[in-house]
Short mmCIF file of C-alpha atoms in Angstrom, two decimals:
data_model
loop_
_atom_site.label_atom_id
_atom_site.label_comp_id
_atom_site.label_asym_id
_atom_site.label_seq_id
_atom_site.Cartn_x
_atom_site.Cartn_y
_atom_site.Cartn_z
CA UNK J 893 107.70 125.05 121.81
CA UNK J 894 105.47 122.53 123.82
CA UNK J 895 105.46 118.78 123.29
CA UNK J 896 102.54 117.93 120.81
CA UNK J 897 99.58 115.92 121.37
CA UNK J 898 100.21 114.11 117.94
CA UNK J 899 100.91 110.73 119.65
CA UNK J 900 97.06 110.52 119.87
CA UNK J 901 96.68 110.25 116.08
CA UNK J 902 100.18 108.84 115.49
CA UNK J 903 99.85 105.89 117.78
CA UNK J 904 96.93 104.28 116.17
CA UNK J 905 98.40 105.17 112.74
CA UNK J 906 101.64 103.08 113.61
CA UNK J 907 99.41 100.17 114.89
CA UNK J 908 97.28 100.36 112.16
CA UNK J 909 100.22 100.54 109.59
CA UNK J 910 101.48 97.34 111.07
CA UNK J 911 98.15 95.40 111.35
CA UNK J 912 97.36 96.44 107.57
CA UNK J 913 100.88 95.32 106.64
CA UNK J 914 100.51 91.95 108.19
CA UNK J 915 96.68 91.07 107.48
CA UNK J 916 95.38 93.27 104.71
CA UNK J 917 97.04 91.58 101.74
CA UNK J 918 95.95 88.21 102.48
CA UNK J 919 92.28 89.59 103.24
CA UNK J 920 92.26 91.33 99.84
CA UNK J 921 93.37 88.07 98.22
CA UNK J 922 90.28 86.31 100.09
CA UNK J 923 87.94 88.81 98.44
CA UNK J 924 89.71 88.78 95.18
CA UNK J 925 89.41 84.97 95.01
CA UNK J 926 85.66 85.42 95.74
CA UNK J 927 85.41 87.82 92.84
CA UNK J 928 87.11 85.43 90.49
CA UNK J 929 84.63 82.71 91.40
CA UNK J 930 86.82 80.88 93.62
CA UNK J 931 85.15 81.94 96.97
CA UNK J 932 86.94 80.60 100.01
CA UNK J 933 84.81 78.36 102.34
CA UNK J 934 84.78 81.13 105.01
CA UNK J 935 83.05 83.64 102.75
CA UNK J 936 79.87 81.43 102.33
CA UNK J 937 76.99 83.08 104.37
CA UNK J 938 76.64 80.52 106.93
CA UNK J 939 80.34 80.34 107.47
CA UNK J 940 80.59 84.19 107.80
CA UNK J 941 77.79 84.22 110.17
CA UNK J 942 79.11 81.55 112.41
CA UNK J 943 82.57 83.40 112.52
CA UNK J 944 81.32 87.07 112.83
CA UNK J 945 78.80 85.91 115.41
CA UNK J 946 81.46 85.21 117.96
CA UNK J 947 82.11 88.00 120.18
CA UNK J 948 85.94 87.55 119.88
CA UNK J 949 85.65 87.92 116.26
CA UNK J 950 83.48 90.91 116.48
CA UNK J 951 86.09 92.69 118.52
CA UNK J 952 88.97 91.78 116.31
CA UNK J 953 87.17 92.85 113.14
CA UNK J 954 85.98 96.18 114.70
CA UNK J 955 89.65 96.60 116.02
CA UNK J 956 91.16 95.88 112.34
CA UNK J 957 88.62 98.17 110.77
CA UNK J 958 89.45 101.00 113.09
CA UNK J 959 93.13 100.70 112.73
CA UNK J 960 93.02 100.22 109.10
CA UNK J 961 90.80 103.08 108.21
CA UNK J 962 92.62 105.44 110.74
CA UNK J 963 96.16 104.71 109.57
CA UNK J 964 94.91 105.21 105.99
CA UNK J 965 93.25 108.44 106.97
CA UNK J 966 96.32 109.68 108.62
CA UNK J 967 98.41 108.99 105.66
CA UNK J 968 95.91 110.63 103.35
CA UNK J 969 96.18 113.76 105.60
CA UNK J 970 100.00 113.89 105.29
CA UNK J 971 99.78 113.09 101.22
CA UNK J 972 97.21 116.02 100.78
CA UNK J 973 99.77 118.26 102.48
CA UNK J 974 102.65 116.71 100.33
CA UNK J 975 100.55 117.71 97.41
CA UNK J 976 100.20 121.25 98.34
CA UNK J 977 96.75 121.37 100.20
CA UNK J 978 97.27 123.82 102.98
CA UNK J 979 94.04 123.28 104.93
CA UNK J 980 95.33 120.76 107.17
CA UNK J 981 92.57 121.17 110.01
CA UNK J 982 89.88 120.61 107.45
CA UNK J 983 91.47 117.81 105.79
CA UNK J 984 92.21 116.03 109.23
CA UNK J 985 88.57 116.73 110.29
CA UNK J 986 87.42 115.02 107.24
CA UNK J 987 89.73 111.96 107.00
CA UNK J 988 89.51 111.08 110.76
CA UNK J 989 85.88 111.75 110.68
CA UNK J 990 85.38 109.17 107.80
CA UNK J 991 87.71 106.67 109.60
CA UNK J 992 85.69 107.00 112.98
CA UNK J 993 82.29 106.96 110.98
CA UNK J 994 83.36 103.74 109.32
CA UNK J 995 84.29 102.27 112.49
CA UNK J 996 81.06 103.16 114.00
CA UNK J 997 79.15 101.62 111.19
CA UNK J 998 81.06 98.46 111.41
CA UNK J 999 80.50 98.27 115.23
CA UNK J 1000 76.63 98.79 114.53
CA UNK J 1001 76.56 96.10 111.88
CA UNK J 1002 78.49 93.70 113.89
CA UNK J 1003 76.13 94.01 116.88
CA UNK J 1004 73.44 92.95 114.46
CA UNK J 1005 75.01 89.78 113.50
CA UNK U 1475 127.21 145.55 100.54
CA UNK U 1476 123.27 144.96 100.55
CA UNK U 1477 121.78 141.60 101.22
CA UNK U 1478 118.81 140.43 99.32
CA UNK U 1479 118.40 136.71 100.07
CA UNK U 1480 116.55 134.83 97.19
CA UNK U 1481 113.99 132.21 98.36
CA UNK U 1482 113.50 129.67 95.77
CA UNK U 1483 109.74 128.75 95.60
CA UNK U 1484 108.65 125.05 96.43
CA UNK U 1485 106.06 123.58 94.16
CA UNK U 1486 104.61 120.11 93.95
CA UNK U 1487 106.96 119.07 91.24
CA UNK U 1488 109.48 117.99 94.08
CA UNK U 1489 107.79 114.60 93.69
CA UNK U 1490 109.39 113.85 90.24
CA UNK U 1491 112.81 115.18 91.12
CA UNK U 1492 114.29 111.65 92.01
CA UNK U 1493 112.80 108.14 91.90
CA UNK U 1494 112.85 107.95 95.59
CA UNK U 1495 110.05 110.53 96.02
CA UNK U 1496 108.07 108.75 93.32
CA UNK U 1497 108.39 105.67 95.20
CA UNK U 1498 107.37 107.58 98.37
CA UNK U 1499 104.46 108.78 96.97
CA UNK U 1500 103.42 105.30 95.52
CA UNK U 1501 103.74 104.11 99.09
CA UNK U 1502 101.75 106.98 100.32
CA UNK U 1503 98.98 106.34 97.84
CA UNK U 1504 98.61 102.81 98.97
CA UNK U 1505 96.42 104.19 101.83
CA UNK U 1506 93.77 105.15 99.28
CA UNK U 1507 93.46 101.63 98.33
CA UNK U 1508 93.69 100.23 101.81
CA UNK U 1509 91.17 102.56 103.06
CA UNK U 1510 88.61 101.99 100.11
CA UNK U 1511 89.06 98.38 100.51
CA UNK U 1512 88.35 98.51 104.15
CA UNK U 1513 85.27 100.73 103.56
CA UNK U 1514 83.95 98.28 100.99
CA UNK U 1515 84.50 95.45 103.70
CA UNK U 1516 82.48 97.77 106.19
CA UNK U 1517 79.58 97.70 103.46
CA UNK U 1518 79.96 93.90 103.22
CA UNK U 1519 79.49 93.72 107.18
CA UNK U 1520 76.10 95.62 106.66
CA UNK U 1521 75.20 93.01 104.01
CA UNK U 1522 76.07 90.25 106.17
CA UNK U 1523 74.11 91.78 108.97
CA UNK U 1524 71.00 92.00 106.66
CA UNK U 1525 70.78 88.72 105.81
CA UNK U 1526 71.39 85.84 103.03
CA UNK U 1527 70.10 87.83 100.21
CA UNK U 1528 72.07 91.14 100.93
CA UNK U 1529 75.15 88.87 101.26
CA UNK U 1530 74.65 87.58 97.90
CA UNK U 1531 74.34 91.03 96.48
CA UNK U 1532 77.87 91.68 98.09
CA UNK U 1533 79.45 88.52 96.58
CA UNK U 1534 77.97 89.37 93.25
CA UNK U 1535 79.42 92.99 93.58
CA UNK U 1536 82.72 91.39 94.32
CA UNK U 1537 82.55 89.49 90.86
CA UNK U 1538 82.08 92.52 88.72
CA UNK U 1539 85.06 93.40 86.59
CA UNK U 1540 85.27 96.70 88.27
CA UNK U 1541 85.79 94.97 91.39
CA UNK U 1542 88.31 92.47 90.22
CA UNK U 1543 90.52 95.30 88.69
CA UNK U 1544 90.11 97.36 92.00
CA UNK U 1545 91.20 94.24 93.95
CA UNK U 1546 94.28 93.37 91.73
CA UNK U 1547 95.30 97.07 92.21
CA UNK U 1548 94.49 97.13 95.98
CA UNK U 1549 96.23 93.83 96.36
CA UNK U 1550 99.56 95.35 94.53
CA UNK U 1551 99.41 98.57 96.59
CA UNK U 1552 98.87 96.74 100.02
CA UNK U 1553 101.75 94.47 99.34
CA UNK U 1554 103.91 97.41 98.45
CA UNK U 1555 102.77 98.96 101.71
CA UNK U 1556 103.66 95.83 103.55
CA UNK U 1557 107.21 95.52 101.92
CA UNK U 1558 108.10 99.23 102.54
CA UNK U 1559 106.61 98.97 106.10
CA UNK U 1560 108.73 95.74 107.05
CA UNK U 1561 112.01 97.16 105.42
CA UNK U 1562 111.75 100.24 107.46
CA UNK U 1563 110.86 98.50 110.73
CA UNK U 1564 114.62 98.14 111.79
CA UNK U 1565 115.17 101.74 111.34
CA UNK U 1566 112.55 102.38 114.06
CA UNK U 1567 113.12 99.54 116.32
CA UNK U 1568 116.80 99.01 116.52
CA UNK U 1569 117.99 96.05 118.71
CA UNK U 1570 121.26 95.96 120.58
CA UNK U 1571 122.90 92.71 121.49
CA UNK U 1572 126.01 93.24 123.41
CA UNK U 1573 128.01 95.89 121.57
CA UNK U 1574 126.41 95.57 118.15
CA UNK U 1575 123.03 96.10 116.66
CA UNK U 1576 121.13 93.11 115.19
CA UNK U 1577 121.36 93.58 111.38
CA UNK U 1578 118.53 95.29 109.61
CA UNK U 1579 117.95 92.28 107.40
CA UNK U 1580 117.30 90.06 110.41
CA UNK U 1581 114.66 92.20 111.64
CA UNK U 1582 112.86 92.93 108.50
CA UNK U 1583 113.36 89.09 107.72
CA UNK U 1584 111.47 88.23 111.04
CA UNK U 1585 108.71 90.57 109.84
CA UNK U 1586 108.33 89.19 106.61
CA UNK U 1587 108.43 85.53 108.10
CA UNK U 1588 105.61 86.47 110.51
CA UNK U 1589 103.64 87.97 107.40
CA UNK U 1590 104.17 84.70 105.40
CA UNK U 1591 103.10 82.50 108.14
CA UNK U 1592 100.06 84.58 109.17
CA UNK U 1593 98.93 84.90 105.46
CA UNK U 1594 99.37 81.12 104.89
CA UNK U 1595 97.42 80.51 108.16
CA UNK U 1596 94.50 82.81 107.24
CA UNK U 1597 94.20 81.16 103.59
CA UNK U 1598 94.21 77.62 105.33
CA UNK U 1599 91.57 78.65 107.94
CA UNK U 1600 89.54 80.32 105.50
CA UNK U 1601 89.41 77.36 103.16
CA UNK U 1602 90.91 79.20 100.22
CA UNK U 1603 92.23 75.72 99.12
CA UNK M 801 147.33 111.59 84.75
CA UNK M 802 144.78 112.40 82.01
CA UNK M 803 142.60 115.26 81.45
CA UNK M 804 138.78 115.82 80.68
CA UNK M 805 136.85 118.56 79.12
CA UNK M 806 133.95 119.47 81.49
CA UNK M 807 130.93 121.90 81.42
CA UNK M 808 129.39 123.16 84.47
CA UNK M 809 126.37 125.13 84.49
CA UNK M 810 126.34 127.02 87.83
CA UNK M 811 123.45 128.87 89.17
CA UNK M 812 124.66 132.67 89.74
CA UNK M 813 122.94 135.11 92.00
CA UNK M 814 124.29 138.63 92.78
CA UNK M 815 121.96 140.21 95.15
CA UNK M 816 122.94 143.78 94.30
CA UNK M 817 122.43 143.49 90.62
CA UNK M 818 119.98 140.33 89.92
CA UNK M 819 116.48 140.22 90.53
CA UNK M 820 116.52 136.54 90.35
CA UNK M 821 119.20 133.64 89.88
CA UNK M 822 120.29 132.48 86.49
CA UNK M 823 122.71 129.76 85.07
CA UNK M 824 126.10 130.53 83.67
CA UNK M 825 128.02 127.87 81.82
CA UNK M 826 131.79 127.41 82.23
CA UNK M 827 133.74 125.16 79.88
CA UNK M 828 137.11 123.94 81.47
CA UNK M 829 139.58 121.37 81.27
CA UNK M 830 139.91 119.17 84.39
CA UNK M 831 142.08 116.37 85.80
CA UNK M 832 140.43 112.89 85.37
CA UNK M 833 140.51 112.55 89.29
CA UNK M 834 138.88 115.88 90.39
CA UNK M 835 135.90 116.46 92.30
CA UNK M 836 133.29 119.22 91.54
CA UNK M 837 134.92 121.44 94.12
CA UNK M 838 138.14 121.18 92.30
CA UNK M 839 136.43 122.21 89.19
CA UNK M 840 134.93 125.28 91.07
CA UNK M 841 138.31 126.11 92.55
CA UNK M 842 139.66 126.21 89.00
CA UNK M 843 137.04 128.28 87.89
CA UNK M 844 137.54 130.92 90.60
CA UNK M 845 141.19 131.01 90.33
CA UNK M 846 141.54 131.13 86.40
CA UNK M 847 138.07 131.85 84.83
CA UNK M 848 135.76 133.94 86.91
CA UNK M 849 136.86 135.28 90.42
CA UNK M 850 133.31 136.52 91.27
CA UNK M 851 132.21 133.02 91.84
CA UNK M 852 131.20 132.45 95.48
CA UNK M 853 130.83 129.26 97.46
CA UNK M 854 131.65 127.71 100.82
CA UNK M 855 134.30 125.18 101.30
CA UNK M 856 137.07 124.14 103.65
CA UNK M 857 138.54 120.80 104.53
CA UNK M 858 138.30 119.07 101.03
CA UNK M 859 137.85 115.74 102.85
CA UNK M 860 134.02 115.43 103.75
CA UNK M 861 134.45 116.21 107.33
CA UNK M 862 133.70 120.10 107.76
CA UNK M 863 130.29 119.89 106.06
CA UNK M 864 130.91 123.23 104.33
CA UNK M 865 130.47 122.50 100.62
CA UNK M 866 127.03 121.15 100.30
CA UNK M 867 125.16 121.83 97.22
CA UNK M 868 122.95 120.54 94.47
CA UNK M 869 124.80 118.70 91.86
CA UNK M 870 122.54 117.41 89.15
CA UNK M 871 119.50 117.89 91.45
CA UNK M 872 121.10 115.74 94.16
CA UNK M 873 122.44 117.19 97.46
CA UNK M 874 126.15 116.32 97.64
CA UNK M 875 129.30 117.56 99.18
CA UNK M 876 131.16 119.11 96.33
CA UNK M 877 134.42 117.59 97.65
CA UNK M 878 132.89 114.08 97.42
CA UNK M 879 131.26 114.43 93.92
CA UNK M 880 133.76 112.94 91.54
CA UNK M 881 133.72 114.12 88.08
CA UNK M 882 134.21 110.69 86.63
CA UNK M 883 130.59 109.96 88.10
CA UNK M 884 128.87 112.27 85.65
CA UNK M 885 128.35 112.46 81.96
CA UNK M 886 127.41 115.63 79.99
CA UNK M 887 126.94 119.15 81.57
CA UNK M 888 127.03 119.08 85.27
CA UNK M 889 124.39 121.36 87.06
CA UNK M 890 125.55 123.10 90.16
CA UNK M 891 123.16 124.88 92.36
CA UNK M 892 123.02 126.10 95.85
CA UNK M 893 121.61 123.66 98.45
CA UNK M 894 117.88 123.48 98.26
CA UNK M 895 115.38 124.61 100.76
CA UNK M 896 117.86 127.54 102.00
CA UNK M 897 117.57 131.16 100.79
CA UNK M 898 120.34 131.99 98.38
CA UNK M 899 122.75 134.56 99.79
CA UNK M 900 124.95 134.79 96.67
CA UNK M 901 125.88 132.35 93.92
CA UNK M 902 126.23 128.90 95.61
CA UNK M 903 126.19 130.59 99.28
CA UNK M 904 122.99 129.84 101.16
CA UNK M 905 121.52 131.67 104.15
CA UNK M 906 121.87 128.86 107.06
CA UNK M 907 120.60 130.88 109.91
CA UNK M 908 117.54 128.80 110.27
CA UNK M 909 119.41 125.49 110.73
CA UNK M 910 121.88 127.26 113.27
CA UNK M 911 119.00 128.51 115.25
CA UNK M 912 117.43 125.11 115.31
CA UNK M 913 120.59 123.37 116.20
CA UNK M 914 120.89 125.73 119.30
CA UNK M 915 117.28 125.01 120.31
CA UNK M 916 118.00 121.04 120.74
CA UNK M 917 120.84 121.61 123.04
CA UNK M 918 123.30 119.38 121.31
CA UNK M 919 125.67 119.15 124.35
CA UNK M 920 126.12 117.20 127.38
CA UNK M 921 123.82 117.82 130.24
CA UNK M 922 125.22 115.37 132.91
CA UNK M 923 122.87 113.12 134.48
CA UNK M 924 125.26 112.99 137.59
CA UNK M 925 127.45 116.16 137.46
CA UNK M 926 130.93 114.95 138.58
CA UNK M 927 133.63 117.10 139.88
CA UNK M 928 136.73 117.25 137.73
CA UNK M 929 138.73 115.54 140.74
CA UNK M 930 136.22 112.66 140.63
CA UNK M 931 137.81 111.71 137.37
CA UNK M 932 136.32 110.73 133.93
CA UNK M 933 132.85 109.52 132.94
CA UNK M 934 133.14 105.90 131.91
CA UNK M 935 131.28 104.22 128.95
CA UNK M 936 131.40 100.58 127.82
CA UNK M 937 131.82 99.97 123.93
CA UNK M 938 127.98 98.86 124.07
CA UNK M 939 127.12 102.38 125.60
CA UNK M 940 129.23 104.13 122.94
CA UNK M 941 127.57 102.32 120.05
CA UNK M 942 124.13 103.38 121.17
CA UNK M 943 124.81 106.88 120.08
CA UNK M 944 127.91 106.74 118.05
CA UNK M 945 126.53 106.85 114.63
CA UNK M 946 124.38 109.89 115.42
CA UNK M 947 127.63 111.69 116.51
CA UNK M 948 129.05 111.47 112.97
CA UNK M 949 126.99 114.49 111.97
CA UNK M 950 128.95 116.97 110.24
CA UNK M 951 126.10 119.60 109.93
CA UNK M 952 126.23 119.64 106.16
CA UNK M 953 122.69 120.23 105.81
CA UNK M 954 122.18 117.73 102.78
CA UNK M 955 119.38 116.19 104.71
CA UNK M 956 117.55 119.48 104.78
CA UNK M 957 117.88 119.69 101.11
CA UNK M 958 116.66 116.42 100.51
CA UNK M 959 113.75 116.38 102.86
CA UNK M 960 110.50 117.50 101.02
CA UNK M 961 108.90 118.28 104.48
CA UNK M 962 111.55 120.76 105.38
CA UNK M 963 110.79 122.15 101.98
CA UNK M 964 107.04 122.39 102.54
CA UNK M 965 107.19 123.32 106.19
CA UNK M 966 109.92 125.74 107.03
CA UNK M 967 108.99 125.55 110.62
CA UNK M 968 109.87 121.96 110.74
CA UNK M 969 113.04 121.41 113.06
CA UNK M 970 114.60 119.07 110.47
CA UNK M 971 116.60 115.78 110.29
CA UNK M 972 120.02 116.72 111.65
CA UNK M 973 118.69 118.51 114.56
CA UNK M 974 116.53 115.64 115.71
CA UNK M 975 119.39 113.17 115.02
CA UNK M 976 121.80 115.30 117.12
CA UNK M 977 119.19 115.65 119.94
CA UNK M 978 118.90 111.87 119.88
CA UNK M 979 122.51 111.44 119.99
CA UNK M 980 122.69 113.16 123.21
CA UNK M 981 119.54 111.29 124.61
CA UNK M 982 121.18 107.97 123.81
CA UNK M 983 124.39 109.13 125.51
CA UNK M 984 124.57 107.07 128.99
CA UNK M 985 126.19 110.25 130.62
CA UNK M 986 123.23 112.53 129.70
CA UNK M 987 120.30 113.45 131.51
CA UNK M 988 118.83 116.14 129.17
CA UNK M 989 116.30 114.24 127.53
CA UNK M 990 113.33 116.00 129.34
CA UNK M 991 114.92 119.46 128.41
CA UNK M 992 115.00 118.40 124.87
CA UNK M 993 111.65 116.88 124.40
CA UNK M 994 109.80 120.25 124.12
CA UNK M 995 111.72 120.99 120.94
CA UNK M 996 111.92 117.59 119.25
CA UNK M 997 108.52 116.28 120.31
CA UNK M 998 106.89 119.46 119.34
CA UNK M 999 104.79 119.50 116.45
CA UNK M 1000 107.44 121.30 114.28
CA UNK M 1001 109.55 118.56 115.72
CA UNK M 1002 109.79 114.78 114.71
CA UNK M 1003 105.88 114.89 114.08
CA UNK M 1004 106.38 116.82 110.80
CA UNK M 1005 108.49 113.73 109.45
CA UNK M 1006 106.62 111.41 107.25
CA UNK M 1007 109.50 108.92 106.86
CA UNK M 1008 110.47 109.63 103.24
CA UNK M 1009 113.73 108.58 104.14
CA UNK M 1010 115.66 110.81 101.77
CA UNK M 1011 117.73 112.45 104.30
CA UNK M 1012 119.27 109.16 105.31
CA UNK M 1013 119.97 108.34 101.67
CA UNK M 1014 121.89 111.43 101.00
CA UNK M 1015 123.80 111.69 104.44
CA UNK M 1016 127.49 111.47 103.48
CA UNK M 1017 128.30 110.21 106.98
CA UNK M 1018 125.59 107.41 107.21
CA UNK M 1019 124.00 109.00 110.36
CA UNK M 1020 120.62 107.65 109.41
CA UNK M 1021 118.63 110.69 110.83
CA UNK M 1022 115.40 109.12 109.51
CA UNK M 1023 116.00 106.14 111.98
CA UNK M 1024 116.63 108.74 114.71
CA UNK M 1025 113.29 110.63 114.03
CA UNK M 1026 111.20 107.51 114.17
CA UNK M 1027 112.98 106.30 117.25
CA UNK M 1028 111.98 109.67 118.88
CA UNK M 1029 108.45 109.35 117.68
CA UNK M 1030 108.13 105.95 119.17
CA UNK M 1031 109.67 107.02 122.52
CA UNK M 1032 107.58 110.18 122.52
CA UNK M 1033 104.32 108.36 121.80
CA UNK M 1034 105.21 105.79 124.62
CA UNK M 1035 105.78 108.63 127.01
CA UNK M 1036 102.50 110.45 126.11
CA UNK M 1037 100.42 107.38 126.72
CA UNK M 1038 102.11 106.54 129.81
CA UNK M 1039 101.82 110.25 131.14
CA UNK M 1040 97.95 110.23 130.11
CA UNK M 1041 96.93 106.74 130.96
CA UNK M 1042 99.17 105.79 133.93
CA UNK M 1043 100.24 109.08 135.47
CA UNK M 1044 101.20 107.47 138.52
CA UNK M 1045 104.20 105.78 136.93
CA UNK M 1046 107.62 107.69 137.31
CA UNK M 1047 109.64 107.88 134.17
#
């Protein structure tokens, strides 16, 4: 038995789980408030453009998107196995693929802001 | 004497054998909501990049009943993820001070405190109130 | 001392005559203070001598009498009848093949236990004349809870990942490897990593936590496994990103 390369996928999962535990609930609250008609000031177009225009914010947003999508993907992979889906390699390719695609898309959009 | 060990089959019904397994599955399912909300936000970034009109479309979508229901569920599941994550943190990161270990409650409590302060700060800076 | 009428529903299996296991019900009179093991012993001595099960110390230190009692992995000597109402269902420990009645085939665990080398591999080999290895209370506490494992395998029965992935090395094996890794006298961590940091090692754990919940000795194997994951991850990134650093 050799040491696994699982840390490649687990490291970002653990980091992402921590990040999503800390920031995701309050961010969901922000967009929920917007949906209920009490949009926070930051979600106004000019405020968001100003915020997302800063290179530091872009970096943070891309990082949060990557870690959130990756940890969700990793957990989904495990859940599929728990539910009896045996094609782990295929599931892993799909879920991590979506996470990376989502990250790439967010980076693309951020460069256009 | 002949041996013929019997292997009991494992089916997905293990999830319902005890409340702890149901709670585990609920925790795991939080990833669907966190993941899909994040993807929704990626679409939001696209709309933000495309301009004022596109951003309006994004805000309008957030206002639909489906979106509100989704957000309420997502918030609940995300909070459950946070609570379970912070309660498990001391198991993964034990801190030994002298002979004894720092109590689990202290380590979890510190995580919850950071979560509360960070959330309040974000709400304040975002102008939510 | 008062008595109580109890009904036990026990999963029976005779490999020589049965195609598959089936339940058999026993109605007996028990003492109020008995545990399930006492009830089984009473059945074997007075009702049905063919009933087979493992037990030894009757005081929760040997780890022999693990079985499913009303669907929960428990030590039969620690499952008090007064905790239960109605018919008590007794089955062999889950996730292990059934040898006969409540006796399971535990070879898989025994083999995995051997693989993690759960013994001292001294960092500095001392000649006997040089005296004892000394440890402070702090050094002892670093591994003490993991040394309390009695190899009862309740954690394997509780772990859904072990049920789904038979190759998974499992909670107790990893906890015991961790016990030695944490021991200040030990220098064998590198030797144990190929087993516990393999894919079938700690990485199959998804932190359900059931193992720690059912552990009768409060070993907290789940905690040990997460600590192994973190250490292994730090090792991996250090090796691959900063290979010039010595561990």
